[in-house]
């Protein structure tokens, strides 16, 4: 719909919408996170959902203890290599559309434990992350900012077309490789195909070219 | 007669159809929407029975038989104690048969106590 016409109509008190906007409004206003805390960031996540910061204002106060009922996984804390398969398995069990917020330095990159032998260097090695929040731990305001960013992302998703999100495309996978405990490290140590999925919609991103080389790190 | 019947119950029937339609319409819309906009993507992990993140293993574990001693001691000092209190409270009103039945029960457990005592289980250190 023409944006100018829409604005002109709304000035006259006539509000118009599209099915897509209505659908996305409903989705972003009732994102249910998974009850899932891994380390100290989880305490900030709990504080965010409580009275002082009140995540309920954004429709996300219903933390579900089952992945089957959750839309959003907040990876709040250090992901150890022992825990990583469980995190990926829980993500795989969530129904689509599903979103991930990597909360804190540990979930992004391993944080202060990056040199540790037992800490995963970022959960985005195995599952697609929508919003990263830096911080150690991030304050509740930062988590709310990430949540608002996610809401904007949901708002911008189109129902049809080639750039429609993953969950609307029957060919795109819903499950990702669950790593196994190997002799020295998780096997595989990272899911290289995943980065192509994430960066596919970014113009000139690494996934657009025939870029199947593993990321240097 | 017939026209009077429809005159009375006609509006109720219409309301009933409207009520059922009101209940079914959102469900039907959600079903149609999911047909178009949420392709089914089942998978082995997604269809797994348990949702705690861990894989379920074989439940046939080794259970050590030595633990029978703990079971005997538990029966004597916990289960028996629960039965002893009502037995003591109702003792004066009990018939001979009930008292004998209770004494058989006590003797069976005392046998267990003797057994564990002779095994040396009751020695603490």
XYZ file of C-alpha atoms in Angstrom:
342
model
C 0.000 0.000 0.000
C 1.131 3.495 -0.822
C 2.735 5.010 2.259
C 1.677 8.591 1.505
C -1.922 7.584 0.989
C -1.824 5.655 4.228
C -0.505 8.669 6.131
C -3.059 10.978 4.519
C -5.842 8.608 5.489
C -4.571 8.256 9.057
C -4.592 12.058 9.418
C -8.284 11.893 8.589
C -8.815 9.246 11.224
C -8.973 6.293 8.851
C -6.496 3.611 9.772
C -5.466 1.117 7.159
C -3.334 -1.974 7.446
C -2.271 -4.991 5.484
C -2.597 -8.623 6.411
C 1.171 -8.798 6.665
C 1.396 -5.869 9.089
C -1.422 -7.253 11.195
C 0.203 -10.674 11.287
C 3.610 -9.278 12.204
C 2.055 -7.017 14.846
C 0.469 -10.052 16.431
C 3.691 -12.022 16.283
C 5.960 -9.353 17.672
C 3.535 -8.488 20.450
C 3.476 -11.999 21.883
C 6.976 -13.401 21.622
C 7.255 -16.097 24.269
C 10.794 -16.745 25.438
C 12.103 -20.088 26.600
C 12.805 -20.408 30.330
C 16.447 -21.000 29.769
C 19.349 -19.518 31.710
C 22.916 -20.714 31.508
C 24.926 -18.398 33.766
C 24.954 -14.973 35.394
C 23.260 -13.277 32.406
C 20.175 -15.285 33.334
C 19.891 -13.251 36.545
C 19.649 -10.098 34.440
C 17.126 -11.842 32.218
C 15.050 -12.713 35.294
C 15.302 -9.112 36.497
C 14.094 -7.951 33.076
C 10.979 -10.049 33.357
C 10.222 -8.842 36.891
C 8.343 -5.770 38.114
C 11.152 -3.243 37.932
C 11.944 -3.630 34.216
C 8.724 -5.401 33.241
C 9.258 -7.181 29.946
C 5.488 -7.732 29.950
C 5.137 -4.292 28.361
C 6.453 -5.885 25.172
C 4.299 -8.982 25.425
C 7.153 -11.297 26.361
C 6.489 -12.052 30.001
C 5.315 -15.593 29.358
C 8.508 -17.595 29.786
C 7.691 -21.109 28.656
C 9.424 -24.089 30.241
C 8.926 -26.175 27.092
C 10.637 -25.493 23.768
C 7.466 -26.595 21.991
C 5.671 -23.468 23.210
C 8.478 -20.945 22.881
C 9.265 -18.502 20.059
C 12.445 -16.965 21.384
C 15.567 -18.476 22.878
C 17.563 -16.045 24.982
C 20.978 -17.666 25.261
C 21.778 -16.038 28.589
C 25.254 -16.978 29.662
C 28.320 -19.074 29.062
C 27.725 -21.989 26.730
C 30.087 -24.761 27.728
C 30.955 -27.438 25.230
C 29.170 -29.889 27.487
C 25.986 -27.805 27.231
C 26.143 -26.863 23.532
C 24.426 -30.015 22.162
C 21.567 -29.500 24.587
C 21.169 -25.860 23.514
C 21.069 -26.828 19.841
C 18.659 -29.668 20.543
C 16.309 -27.321 22.393
C 16.518 -24.842 19.529
C 15.683 -27.613 17.066
C 12.644 -28.553 19.126
C 11.190 -25.048 19.036
C 8.416 -24.527 16.471
C 8.961 -21.992 13.732
C 9.116 -18.999 13.498
C 11.836 -19.035 16.132
C 14.347 -16.393 17.114
C 17.547 -16.284 19.139
C 19.063 -13.505 21.229
C 22.691 -14.129 22.207
C 22.919 -12.319 25.519
C 26.290 -11.273 26.853
C 29.905 -11.663 25.851
C 29.966 -15.413 26.577
C 27.046 -16.284 24.326
C 28.506 -14.115 21.557
C 32.112 -15.236 21.626
C 33.010 -17.073 24.820
C 33.641 -13.787 26.614
C 36.200 -13.855 29.418
C 36.408 -17.635 29.030
C 37.279 -17.507 25.336
C 40.699 -19.055 25.976
C 39.142 -21.823 28.031
C 39.259 -25.348 26.671
C 35.679 -26.082 27.642
C 33.778 -22.972 26.499
C 32.054 -22.600 23.151
C 33.278 -19.520 21.308
C 29.823 -18.203 20.491
C 26.504 -19.981 20.108
C 26.270 -18.670 16.527
C 28.561 -21.532 15.589
C 25.552 -23.841 15.758
C 22.306 -21.857 15.678
C 21.347 -18.695 13.770
C 21.387 -15.701 16.122
C 19.108 -12.754 15.374
C 20.358 -10.209 17.913
C 23.674 -10.097 19.763
C 23.901 -8.060 22.989
C 27.375 -7.228 24.252
C 27.974 -6.788 27.968
C 29.200 -8.796 30.917
C 26.436 -9.114 31.890
C 24.259 -6.752 29.809
C 21.892 -4.659 31.881
C 18.140 -5.333 31.643
C 17.846 -2.207 29.498
C 20.230 -3.805 27.022
C 18.100 -6.940 26.877
C 15.011 -4.814 26.298
C 16.865 -2.965 23.547
C 17.700 -6.304 21.955
C 14.083 -7.307 22.285
C 12.886 -4.115 20.603
C 15.443 -4.721 17.848
C 13.998 -8.203 17.400
C 10.484 -6.748 17.253
C 11.614 -4.392 14.490
C 13.107 -7.353 12.656
C 9.841 -9.300 12.956
C 7.920 -6.235 11.747
C 10.062 -6.034 8.623
C 9.611 -9.677 7.639
C 7.533 -10.194 4.525
C 5.050 -13.006 4.056
C 5.792 -13.655 0.400
C 8.571 -13.129 -2.073
C 12.090 -14.417 -2.444
C 13.369 -12.586 0.641
C 10.747 -14.075 2.925
C 12.118 -15.413 6.212
C 13.334 -18.935 6.686
C 10.225 -20.265 8.415
C 8.018 -19.478 5.403
C 10.251 -21.370 3.029
C 9.618 -25.104 2.985
C 13.089 -25.783 1.568
C 14.995 -24.006 4.343
C 15.930 -26.266 7.237
C 14.290 -26.054 10.639
C 16.823 -28.229 12.417
C 20.534 -27.702 12.609
C 23.373 -30.106 13.256
C 23.545 -31.160 16.897
C 27.254 -31.392 17.770
C 28.598 -34.570 19.295
C 31.239 -34.945 21.975
C 34.470 -35.785 20.161
C 37.848 -36.882 21.422
C 39.166 -33.334 21.817
C 36.400 -30.957 20.783
C 32.813 -30.886 19.656
C 32.259 -32.499 16.286
C 31.782 -30.601 14.077
C 33.451 -27.618 15.822
C 31.209 -25.232 13.881
C 28.363 -25.358 11.396
C 29.794 -23.566 8.374
C 26.551 -23.718 6.373
C 24.824 -21.724 9.088
C 26.669 -18.504 8.313
C 25.456 -18.663 4.739
C 21.876 -18.805 6.012
C 22.379 -15.804 8.262
C 24.222 -13.649 5.778
C 22.178 -14.608 2.710
C 19.932 -11.567 2.934
C 22.750 -9.102 3.545
C 23.850 -7.451 0.256
C 27.475 -8.364 -0.578
C 27.515 -10.494 2.564
C 29.787 -13.497 2.817
C 26.946 -15.864 1.985
C 26.032 -14.258 -1.337
C 29.207 -15.264 -3.116
C 30.333 -18.869 -3.338
C 31.833 -18.391 0.073
C 32.039 -21.742 1.734
C 35.372 -21.183 3.420
C 35.290 -21.477 7.201
C 35.549 -18.219 9.087
C 39.059 -17.420 10.300
C 39.202 -17.138 14.041
C -48.643 -25.848 15.002
C -45.554 -26.260 12.827
C -45.271 -22.570 12.036
C -45.585 -21.749 15.737
C -42.769 -24.175 16.473
C -40.403 -22.515 13.981
C -41.613 -19.130 15.213
C -40.415 -19.933 18.719
C -37.311 -22.010 18.034
C -36.211 -20.461 14.727
C -34.281 -17.572 16.308
C -32.610 -19.969 18.737
C -31.501 -22.165 15.845
C -30.115 -19.112 14.040
C -28.265 -18.022 17.183
C -26.912 -21.521 17.608
C -25.574 -21.612 14.049
C -24.023 -18.186 14.602
C -22.420 -19.320 17.870
C -20.922 -22.458 16.307
C -19.723 -20.402 13.345
C -18.178 -17.866 15.714
C -16.246 -20.645 17.421
C -15.214 -22.491 14.271
C -14.319 -19.494 12.077
C -11.097 -18.500 13.925
C -9.984 -22.127 14.080
C -10.669 -22.572 10.379
C -8.834 -19.333 9.578
C -5.846 -20.413 11.664
C -5.864 -23.789 9.926
C -6.019 -22.225 6.468
C -3.316 -19.708 7.413
C -1.014 -22.462 8.615
C -1.585 -24.364 5.357
C -0.292 -21.387 3.409
C 2.178 -19.673 5.701
C 3.734 -22.271 7.932
C 5.150 -25.209 6.036
C 5.568 -28.271 8.193
C 9.170 -29.147 8.884
C 9.316 -32.239 11.053
C 12.652 -33.748 12.002
C 14.134 -36.402 14.265
C 15.072 -33.929 17.020
C 11.866 -31.923 16.735
C 9.733 -35.045 16.967
C 11.688 -36.417 19.924
C 9.626 -37.471 22.928
C 11.489 -35.523 25.581
C 12.053 -31.789 25.576
C 14.736 -31.301 28.197
C 17.553 -31.088 25.655
C 19.107 -34.366 26.672
C 18.717 -37.546 24.718
C 16.801 -40.272 26.444
C 18.890 -43.331 27.135
C 18.108 -46.940 27.911
C 16.250 -47.118 31.228
C 17.597 -50.595 32.066
C 20.241 -49.475 34.538
C 22.231 -51.526 36.987
C 20.643 -51.347 40.412
C 22.874 -52.770 43.123
C 21.180 -55.461 45.237
C 23.131 -54.432 48.375
C 20.591 -51.682 48.859
C 18.094 -54.232 50.245
C 19.607 -53.547 53.702
C 18.591 -49.898 53.462
C 15.109 -51.003 52.451
C 14.830 -53.263 55.520
C 16.048 -50.542 57.900
C 13.699 -48.054 56.270
C 10.750 -50.393 56.803
C 11.612 -50.878 60.469
C 12.304 -47.307 61.515
C 10.000 -45.374 59.216
C 7.063 -47.470 57.993
C 6.719 -49.434 61.217
C 6.797 -46.251 63.308
C 3.867 -44.864 61.308
C 1.815 -48.000 62.074
C 2.912 -48.193 65.709
C 1.362 -44.885 66.712
C -2.272 -45.680 65.695
C -1.746 -49.210 67.068
C -0.758 -47.775 70.472
C -3.616 -45.235 70.467
C -6.275 -47.846 69.606
C -4.691 -50.643 71.662
C -7.299 -50.842 74.462
C -10.192 -51.014 71.984
C -8.703 -53.716 69.739
C -9.960 -57.265 69.494
C -7.685 -60.244 70.109
C -7.580 -61.056 66.377
C -6.485 -57.510 65.458
C -3.795 -57.542 68.140
C -2.422 -60.869 66.893
C -2.406 -59.620 63.304
C -0.501 -56.529 64.362
C 1.949 -58.577 66.409
C 2.647 -60.821 63.397
C 3.366 -57.679 61.391
C 5.701 -56.397 64.125
C 7.470 -59.768 64.439
C 8.098 -59.870 60.685
C 9.822 -56.497 60.906
C 11.667 -57.372 64.112
C 13.034 -60.362 62.220
C 14.475 -57.854 59.759
C 15.914 -55.857 62.645
C 17.647 -58.945 64.008
C 18.962 -59.737 60.559
C 20.466 -56.252 60.057
C 21.795 -56.191 63.610
C 23.664 -59.466 63.053
C 24.941 -58.162 59.723
C 26.471 -55.225 61.571
C 24.552 -52.615 59.622
C 23.484 -50.775 62.778
C 27.075 -50.060 63.815
C 27.459 -46.489 62.733
C 31.183 -45.884 62.328
